């Protein structure tokens, strides 16, 4: 693996985890949103990831046998959660129905925080791999200078 391929793989991980952290933050920010512009409670969102090539078209032409299995990650789409809304009895709420129930998004703070910690650790691992690649190639340059 060359220097730029190592950076491309790590950068794809950084980008994907940043997107995931944004979605988690959006879910936590809207935990009590009972009415969106569409008139429904906020729907919890998640991301789908998929592997992707990390090479530019020029780089693909330069592949060698050792680099054919390199894959990065990318966000393939935002998925709305299919969980039913939570019904809370609060007759004084402006969005309460005739029976006094309000629909809230089914967002579990503990689950979102666990997802956030996982995404942060993945982000940190990608950043650490970039730093390790930089150090390895810095040492290689020093060896080359004699």
Short mmCIF file of N, CA and C in Angstrom, two decimals:
data_model
loop_
_atom_site.label_atom_id
_atom_site.label_comp_id
_atom_site.label_asym_id
_atom_site.label_seq_id
_atom_site.Cartn_x
_atom_site.Cartn_y
_atom_site.Cartn_z
N UNK A 1 0.85 -1.17 0.00
CA UNK A 1 0.00 0.00 0.00
C UNK A 1 0.90 1.23 0.00
N UNK A 2 0.59 2.14 -0.90
CA UNK A 2 1.38 3.36 -0.93
C UNK A 2 0.82 4.39 0.05
N UNK A 3 1.56 5.48 0.19
CA UNK A 3 1.22 6.51 1.16
C UNK A 3 -0.16 7.10 0.90
N UNK A 4 -0.44 7.44 -0.34
CA UNK A 4 -1.72 8.08 -0.65
C UNK A 4 -2.89 7.11 -0.48
N UNK A 5 -2.69 5.82 -0.77
CA UNK A 5 -3.76 4.85 -0.55
C UNK A 5 -4.11 4.74 0.92
N UNK A 6 -3.08 4.73 1.77
CA UNK A 6 -3.32 4.67 3.22
C UNK A 6 -4.12 5.89 3.68
N UNK A 7 -3.76 7.03 3.14
CA UNK A 7 -4.50 8.25 3.51
C UNK A 7 -5.93 8.22 2.97
N UNK A 8 -6.11 7.70 1.76
CA UNK A 8 -7.46 7.63 1.17
C UNK A 8 -8.38 6.72 1.97
N UNK A 9 -7.86 5.57 2.41
CA UNK A 9 -8.68 4.64 3.20
C UNK A 9 -9.07 5.30 4.52
N UNK A 10 -8.10 5.91 5.18
CA UNK A 10 -8.39 6.56 6.47
C UNK A 10 -9.33 7.75 6.29
N UNK A 11 -9.14 8.51 5.23
CA UNK A 11 -10.00 9.68 5.00
C UNK A 11 -11.44 9.26 4.73
N UNK A 12 -11.63 8.14 4.05
CA UNK A 12 -13.00 7.68 3.82
C UNK A 12 -13.67 7.31 5.15
N UNK A 13 -12.89 6.71 6.05
CA UNK A 13 -13.43 6.40 7.38
C UNK A 13 -13.76 7.66 8.17
N UNK A 14 -12.89 8.66 8.09
CA UNK A 14 -13.16 9.92 8.79
C UNK A 14 -14.44 10.57 8.28
N UNK A 15 -14.61 10.58 6.98
CA UNK A 15 -15.79 11.21 6.39
C UNK A 15 -17.06 10.47 6.78
N UNK A 16 -17.02 9.14 6.74
CA UNK A 16 -18.21 8.36 7.08
C UNK A 16 -18.58 8.54 8.56
N UNK A 17 -17.60 8.51 9.43
CA UNK A 17 -17.89 8.66 10.86
C UNK A 17 -18.35 10.07 11.21
N UNK A 18 -17.83 11.06 10.51
CA UNK A 18 -18.32 12.44 10.72
C UNK A 18 -19.80 12.53 10.36
N UNK A 19 -20.18 11.91 9.26
CA UNK A 19 -21.60 11.91 8.86
C UNK A 19 -22.45 11.20 9.90
N UNK A 20 -21.93 10.08 10.42
CA UNK A 20 -22.68 9.34 11.43
C UNK A 20 -22.84 10.17 12.70
N UNK A 21 -21.80 10.88 13.11
CA UNK A 21 -21.90 11.75 14.29
C UNK A 21 -22.93 12.86 14.06
N UNK A 22 -23.00 13.39 12.86
CA UNK A 22 -24.01 14.42 12.55
C UNK A 22 -25.42 13.86 12.68
N UNK A 23 -25.64 12.64 12.21
CA UNK A 23 -26.97 12.03 12.31
C UNK A 23 -27.32 11.76 13.78
N UNK A 24 -26.37 11.27 14.55
CA UNK A 24 -26.63 11.01 15.98
C UNK A 24 -26.96 12.33 16.69
N UNK A 25 -26.21 13.38 16.38
CA UNK A 25 -26.49 14.68 17.00
C UNK A 25 -27.88 15.17 16.63
N UNK A 26 -28.28 14.96 15.38
CA UNK A 26 -29.61 15.37 14.94
C UNK A 26 -30.68 14.58 15.69
N UNK A 27 -30.45 13.29 15.90
CA UNK A 27 -31.42 12.48 16.65
C UNK A 27 -31.55 12.98 18.09
N UNK A 28 -30.43 13.27 18.72
CA UNK A 28 -30.47 13.74 20.11
C UNK A 28 -31.11 15.13 20.20
N UNK A 29 -30.85 15.98 19.24
CA UNK A 29 -31.42 17.33 19.26
C UNK A 29 -32.94 17.31 19.08
N UNK A 30 -33.45 16.29 18.41
CA UNK A 30 -34.88 16.22 18.13
C UNK A 30 -35.61 15.19 18.97
N UNK A 31 -35.07 14.87 20.13
CA UNK A 31 -35.66 13.81 20.95
C UNK A 31 -37.06 14.19 21.44
N UNK A 32 -37.36 15.48 21.56
CA UNK A 32 -38.68 15.92 22.02
C UNK A 32 -39.47 16.65 20.94
N UNK A 33 -39.09 16.47 19.69
CA UNK A 33 -39.79 17.15 18.59
C UNK A 33 -41.07 16.39 18.26
N UNK A 34 -42.19 17.01 18.55
CA UNK A 34 -43.48 16.36 18.32
C UNK A 34 -44.12 16.80 17.02
N UNK A 35 -43.59 17.87 16.42
CA UNK A 35 -44.19 18.32 15.16
C UNK A 35 -43.09 18.88 14.24
N UNK A 36 -42.91 18.24 13.12
CA UNK A 36 -41.97 18.70 12.10
C UNK A 36 -42.74 19.53 11.07
N UNK A 37 -42.09 20.13 10.11
CA UNK A 37 -42.83 20.85 9.06
C UNK A 37 -43.84 19.97 8.33
N UNK A 38 -43.62 18.66 8.32
CA UNK A 38 -44.58 17.74 7.68
C UNK A 38 -45.78 17.46 8.59
N UNK A 39 -45.72 17.90 9.85
CA UNK A 39 -46.83 17.71 10.77
C UNK A 39 -46.75 16.44 11.60
N UNK A 40 -45.70 15.66 11.45
CA UNK A 40 -45.53 14.42 12.22
C UNK A 40 -44.39 14.60 13.21
N UNK A 41 -44.30 13.72 14.21
CA UNK A 41 -43.12 13.76 15.09
C UNK A 41 -41.85 13.46 14.29
N UNK A 42 -40.72 13.89 14.82
CA UNK A 42 -39.43 13.61 14.19
C UNK A 42 -39.23 12.10 14.11
N UNK A 43 -38.69 11.64 13.02
CA UNK A 43 -38.40 10.22 12.83
C UNK A 43 -36.90 10.01 12.97
N UNK A 44 -36.52 9.10 13.87
CA UNK A 44 -35.10 8.79 14.09
C UNK A 44 -34.46 8.33 12.79
N UNK A 45 -33.21 8.81 12.57
CA UNK A 45 -32.50 8.47 11.34
C UNK A 45 -31.24 7.68 11.65
N UNK A 46 -30.80 6.93 10.66
CA UNK A 46 -29.57 6.16 10.75
C UNK A 46 -28.90 6.19 9.39
N UNK A 47 -27.68 5.68 9.32
CA UNK A 47 -26.94 5.67 8.06
C UNK A 47 -26.68 4.24 7.62
N UNK A 48 -26.59 4.05 6.32
CA UNK A 48 -26.10 2.81 5.74
C UNK A 48 -24.71 3.08 5.20
N UNK A 49 -23.79 2.18 5.52
CA UNK A 49 -22.43 2.27 5.00
C UNK A 49 -22.22 1.18 3.97
N UNK A 50 -21.34 1.44 3.04
CA UNK A 50 -20.93 0.41 2.09
C UNK A 50 -19.46 0.61 1.74
N UNK A 51 -18.83 -0.47 1.33
CA UNK A 51 -17.43 -0.36 0.95
C UNK A 51 -17.33 0.26 -0.44
N UNK A 52 -16.22 0.91 -0.67
CA UNK A 52 -16.02 1.57 -1.94
C UNK A 52 -14.55 1.56 -2.30
N UNK A 53 -14.26 1.65 -3.57
CA UNK A 53 -12.88 1.76 -4.00
C UNK A 53 -12.32 3.09 -3.53
N UNK A 54 -11.04 3.10 -3.25
CA UNK A 54 -10.41 4.34 -2.80
C UNK A 54 -9.54 4.95 -3.88
N UNK A 55 -9.57 4.38 -5.05
CA UNK A 55 -8.67 4.85 -6.10
C UNK A 55 -9.36 5.80 -7.07
N UNK A 56 -8.61 6.74 -7.54
CA UNK A 56 -9.06 7.58 -8.65
C UNK A 56 -8.90 6.77 -9.94
N UNK A 57 -9.51 7.18 -11.03
CA UNK A 57 -9.36 6.42 -12.28
C UNK A 57 -7.89 6.24 -12.68
N UNK A 58 -7.07 7.25 -12.48
CA UNK A 58 -5.66 7.12 -12.82
C UNK A 58 -4.99 6.07 -11.93
N UNK A 59 -5.32 6.10 -10.64
CA UNK A 59 -4.72 5.15 -9.72
C UNK A 59 -5.12 3.72 -10.05
N UNK A 60 -6.35 3.53 -10.54
CA UNK A 60 -6.78 2.17 -10.89
C UNK A 60 -5.89 1.58 -11.96
N UNK A 61 -5.44 2.43 -12.86
CA UNK A 61 -4.55 1.95 -13.92
C UNK A 61 -3.19 1.56 -13.37
N UNK A 62 -2.86 2.10 -12.22
CA UNK A 62 -1.54 1.85 -11.64
C UNK A 62 -1.56 0.75 -10.58
N UNK A 63 -2.67 0.04 -10.43
CA UNK A 63 -2.77 -1.02 -9.42
C UNK A 63 -1.68 -2.05 -9.60
N UNK A 64 -1.27 -2.60 -8.50
CA UNK A 64 -0.44 -3.79 -8.54
C UNK A 64 -1.15 -4.89 -7.75
N UNK A 65 -0.61 -6.06 -7.76
CA UNK A 65 -1.28 -7.21 -7.15
C UNK A 65 -1.50 -7.04 -5.65
N UNK A 66 -0.65 -6.31 -4.97
CA UNK A 66 -0.78 -6.16 -3.51
C UNK A 66 -1.89 -5.20 -3.10
N UNK A 67 -2.31 -4.34 -3.98
CA UNK A 67 -3.27 -3.31 -3.60
C UNK A 67 -4.69 -3.56 -4.09
N UNK A 68 -4.99 -4.68 -4.64
CA UNK A 68 -6.31 -4.89 -5.23
C UNK A 68 -7.43 -5.00 -4.22
N UNK A 69 -7.14 -5.33 -3.00
CA UNK A 69 -8.20 -5.54 -2.01
C UNK A 69 -8.47 -4.30 -1.17
N UNK A 70 -7.88 -3.19 -1.45
CA UNK A 70 -8.10 -2.00 -0.63
C UNK A 70 -9.49 -1.44 -0.88
N UNK A 71 -10.20 -1.22 0.21
CA UNK A 71 -11.54 -0.65 0.14
C UNK A 71 -11.68 0.42 1.21
N UNK A 72 -12.38 1.45 0.89
CA UNK A 72 -12.73 2.46 1.86
C UNK A 72 -14.17 2.27 2.26
N UNK A 73 -14.74 3.27 2.89
CA UNK A 73 -16.14 3.20 3.29
C UNK A 73 -16.81 4.50 2.88
N UNK A 74 -18.08 4.41 2.52
CA UNK A 74 -18.83 5.62 2.21
C UNK A 74 -20.27 5.45 2.70
N UNK A 75 -20.94 6.57 2.86
CA UNK A 75 -22.33 6.56 3.28
C UNK A 75 -23.18 6.34 2.04
N UNK A 76 -23.97 5.27 2.06
CA UNK A 76 -24.80 4.98 0.89
C UNK A 76 -26.20 5.58 1.01
N UNK A 77 -26.58 6.02 2.20
CA UNK A 77 -27.88 6.65 2.33
C UNK A 77 -28.32 6.83 3.77
N UNK A 78 -29.27 7.72 3.95
CA UNK A 78 -29.88 7.95 5.26
C UNK A 78 -31.16 7.15 5.31
N UNK A 79 -31.34 6.41 6.40
CA UNK A 79 -32.50 5.54 6.56
C UNK A 79 -33.34 6.05 7.72
N UNK A 80 -34.65 6.15 7.51
CA UNK A 80 -35.54 6.53 8.60
C UNK A 80 -35.95 5.28 9.36
N UNK A 81 -35.89 5.39 10.68
CA UNK A 81 -36.21 4.26 11.54
C UNK A 81 -37.71 3.94 11.46
N UNK A 82 -38.05 2.68 11.52
CA UNK A 82 -39.46 2.26 11.39
C UNK A 82 -40.12 2.00 12.74
N UNK A 83 -39.46 2.37 13.82
CA UNK A 83 -40.05 2.16 15.14
C UNK A 83 -41.32 3.00 15.29
N UNK A 84 -42.29 2.48 16.03
CA UNK A 84 -43.50 3.30 16.27
C UNK A 84 -43.17 4.43 17.24
N UNK A 85 -43.95 5.49 17.18
CA UNK A 85 -43.75 6.61 18.08
C UNK A 85 -44.17 6.22 19.49
N UNK A 86 -43.59 6.93 20.49
CA UNK A 86 -43.99 6.72 21.88
C UNK A 86 -45.22 7.58 22.16
N UNK A 87 -46.20 6.99 22.82
CA UNK A 87 -47.39 7.75 23.21
C UNK A 87 -47.26 8.14 24.67
N UNK A 88 -47.35 9.42 24.94
CA UNK A 88 -47.26 9.94 26.31
C UNK A 88 -48.54 10.71 26.60
N UNK A 89 -49.11 10.42 27.76
CA UNK A 89 -50.35 11.10 28.14
C UNK A 89 -50.01 12.47 28.71
N UNK A 90 -50.32 13.51 27.99
CA UNK A 90 -50.06 14.90 28.39
C UNK A 90 -51.15 15.77 27.78
N UNK A 91 -52.33 15.83 28.41
CA UNK A 91 -53.45 16.55 27.81
C UNK A 91 -53.19 18.04 27.60
N UNK A 92 -52.24 18.64 28.33
CA UNK A 92 -51.97 20.07 28.19
C UNK A 92 -51.02 20.41 27.05
N UNK A 93 -50.46 19.41 26.43
CA UNK A 93 -49.49 19.65 25.34
C UNK A 93 -50.24 20.14 24.09
N UNK A 94 -49.67 21.11 23.39
CA UNK A 94 -50.38 21.63 22.20
C UNK A 94 -50.55 20.60 21.08
N UNK A 95 -49.75 19.54 21.07
CA UNK A 95 -49.89 18.51 20.03
C UNK A 95 -50.64 17.28 20.51
N UNK A 96 -51.31 17.39 21.65
CA UNK A 96 -52.07 16.24 22.17
C UNK A 96 -53.30 15.98 21.31
N UNK A 97 -53.63 14.69 21.16
CA UNK A 97 -54.85 14.36 20.40
C UNK A 97 -56.08 14.49 21.30
N UNK A 98 -57.24 14.10 20.81
CA UNK A 98 -58.48 14.26 21.57
C UNK A 98 -58.45 13.49 22.89
N UNK A 99 -57.70 12.40 22.95
CA UNK A 99 -57.61 11.59 24.17
C UNK A 99 -56.50 12.05 25.10
N UNK A 100 -55.75 13.08 24.71
CA UNK A 100 -54.69 13.64 25.55
C UNK A 100 -53.33 13.01 25.36
N UNK A 101 -53.16 12.21 24.32
CA UNK A 101 -51.87 11.56 24.08
C UNK A 101 -51.05 12.35 23.06
N UNK A 102 -49.74 12.43 23.32
CA UNK A 102 -48.80 13.10 22.42
C UNK A 102 -47.84 12.04 21.88
N UNK A 103 -47.56 12.12 20.58
CA UNK A 103 -46.60 11.20 19.97
C UNK A 103 -45.20 11.82 20.00
N UNK A 104 -44.26 11.07 20.58
CA UNK A 104 -42.86 11.49 20.62
C UNK A 104 -42.02 10.51 19.80
N UNK A 105 -40.89 10.97 19.26
CA UNK A 105 -40.00 10.03 18.56
C UNK A 105 -39.45 8.99 19.53
N UNK A 106 -39.28 7.76 19.07
CA UNK A 106 -38.76 6.69 19.92
C UNK A 106 -37.24 6.70 19.83
N UNK A 107 -36.62 7.64 20.52
CA UNK A 107 -35.16 7.77 20.53
C UNK A 107 -34.68 7.47 21.94
N UNK A 108 -33.79 6.48 22.04
CA UNK A 108 -33.22 6.07 23.32
C UNK A 108 -31.87 6.78 23.48
N UNK A 109 -31.77 7.60 24.51
CA UNK A 109 -30.54 8.38 24.73
C UNK A 109 -29.34 7.47 24.93
N UNK A 110 -29.53 6.38 25.67
CA UNK A 110 -28.41 5.46 25.94
C UNK A 110 -27.92 4.83 24.63
N UNK A 111 -28.86 4.43 23.78
CA UNK A 111 -28.49 3.85 22.49
C UNK A 111 -27.74 4.87 21.63
N UNK A 112 -28.23 6.10 21.60
CA UNK A 112 -27.57 7.13 20.80
C UNK A 112 -26.18 7.44 21.35
N UNK A 113 -26.03 7.47 22.66
CA UNK A 113 -24.72 7.74 23.25
C UNK A 113 -23.75 6.59 22.97
N UNK A 114 -24.23 5.36 23.01
CA UNK A 114 -23.37 4.21 22.67
C UNK A 114 -22.94 4.29 21.21
N UNK A 115 -23.87 4.65 20.33
CA UNK A 115 -23.52 4.83 18.92
C UNK A 115 -22.51 5.96 18.74
N UNK A 116 -22.67 7.02 19.52
CA UNK A 116 -21.76 8.15 19.43
C UNK A 116 -20.35 7.76 19.87
N UNK A 117 -20.26 6.99 20.95
CA UNK A 117 -18.94 6.55 21.43
C UNK A 117 -18.29 5.65 20.38
N UNK A 118 -19.06 4.75 19.78
CA UNK A 118 -18.52 3.88 18.74
C UNK A 118 -18.02 4.69 17.55
N UNK A 119 -18.80 5.67 17.12
CA UNK A 119 -18.40 6.50 15.99
C UNK A 119 -17.16 7.32 16.34
N UNK A 120 -17.09 7.82 17.57
CA UNK A 120 -15.91 8.60 17.97
C UNK A 120 -14.67 7.73 17.99
N UNK A 121 -14.79 6.51 18.48
CA UNK A 121 -13.63 5.60 18.51
C UNK A 121 -13.19 5.25 17.10
N UNK A 122 -14.12 5.03 16.20
CA UNK A 122 -13.77 4.75 14.81
C UNK A 122 -13.09 5.95 14.16
N UNK A 123 -13.60 7.13 14.47
CA UNK A 123 -12.99 8.36 13.95
C UNK A 123 -11.56 8.50 14.47
N UNK A 124 -11.38 8.25 15.77
CA UNK A 124 -10.04 8.34 16.35
C UNK A 124 -9.09 7.30 15.76
N UNK A 125 -9.60 6.10 15.47
CA UNK A 125 -8.77 5.06 14.87
C UNK A 125 -8.32 5.47 13.47
N UNK A 126 -9.21 6.07 12.71
CA UNK A 126 -8.83 6.54 11.37
C UNK A 126 -7.80 7.66 11.47
N UNK A 127 -8.00 8.56 12.41
CA UNK A 127 -7.03 9.65 12.58
C UNK A 127 -5.67 9.10 13.03
N UNK A 128 -5.69 8.09 13.89
CA UNK A 128 -4.43 7.47 14.34
C UNK A 128 -3.73 6.75 13.19
N UNK A 129 -4.50 6.15 12.29
CA UNK A 129 -3.86 5.46 11.15
C UNK A 129 -3.21 6.48 10.21
N UNK A 130 -3.80 7.65 10.07
CA UNK A 130 -3.18 8.69 9.26
C UNK A 130 -1.86 9.13 9.89
N UNK A 131 -1.90 9.31 11.20
CA UNK A 131 -0.67 9.72 11.90
C UNK A 131 0.41 8.64 11.80
N UNK A 132 0.02 7.37 11.91
CA UNK A 132 0.99 6.28 11.79
C UNK A 132 1.59 6.23 10.39
N UNK A 133 0.75 6.43 9.37
CA UNK A 133 1.26 6.44 7.99
C UNK A 133 2.24 7.59 7.79
N UNK A 134 1.90 8.75 8.34
CA UNK A 134 2.80 9.90 8.22
C UNK A 134 4.15 9.61 8.88
N UNK A 135 4.12 8.98 10.06
CA UNK A 135 5.37 8.67 10.76
C UNK A 135 6.20 7.64 9.99
N UNK A 136 5.53 6.61 9.44
CA UNK A 136 6.25 5.57 8.69
C UNK A 136 6.92 6.17 7.47
N UNK A 137 6.23 6.99 6.76
CA UNK A 137 6.82 7.56 5.56
C UNK A 137 7.85 8.63 5.89
N UNK A 138 7.70 9.29 7.02
CA UNK A 138 8.75 10.21 7.48
C UNK A 138 10.03 9.47 7.80
N UNK A 139 9.90 8.31 8.46
CA UNK A 139 11.07 7.48 8.76
C UNK A 139 11.69 6.93 7.48
N UNK A 140 10.83 6.56 6.52
CA UNK A 140 11.36 6.05 5.26
C UNK A 140 12.16 7.12 4.53
N UNK A 141 11.71 8.35 4.61
CA UNK A 141 12.45 9.45 3.98
C UNK A 141 13.80 9.63 4.66
N UNK A 142 13.82 9.52 6.00
CA UNK A 142 15.09 9.65 6.74
C UNK A 142 16.05 8.53 6.38
N UNK A 143 15.51 7.31 6.23
CA UNK A 143 16.37 6.18 5.84
C UNK A 143 16.94 6.43 4.44
N UNK A 144 16.10 6.95 3.57
CA UNK A 144 16.54 7.22 2.21
C UNK A 144 17.61 8.30 2.13
N UNK A 145 17.63 9.22 3.11
CA UNK A 145 18.65 10.27 3.11
C UNK A 145 19.99 9.76 3.63
N UNK A 146 19.96 8.59 4.28
CA UNK A 146 21.20 7.97 4.72
C UNK A 146 21.53 8.34 6.07
#
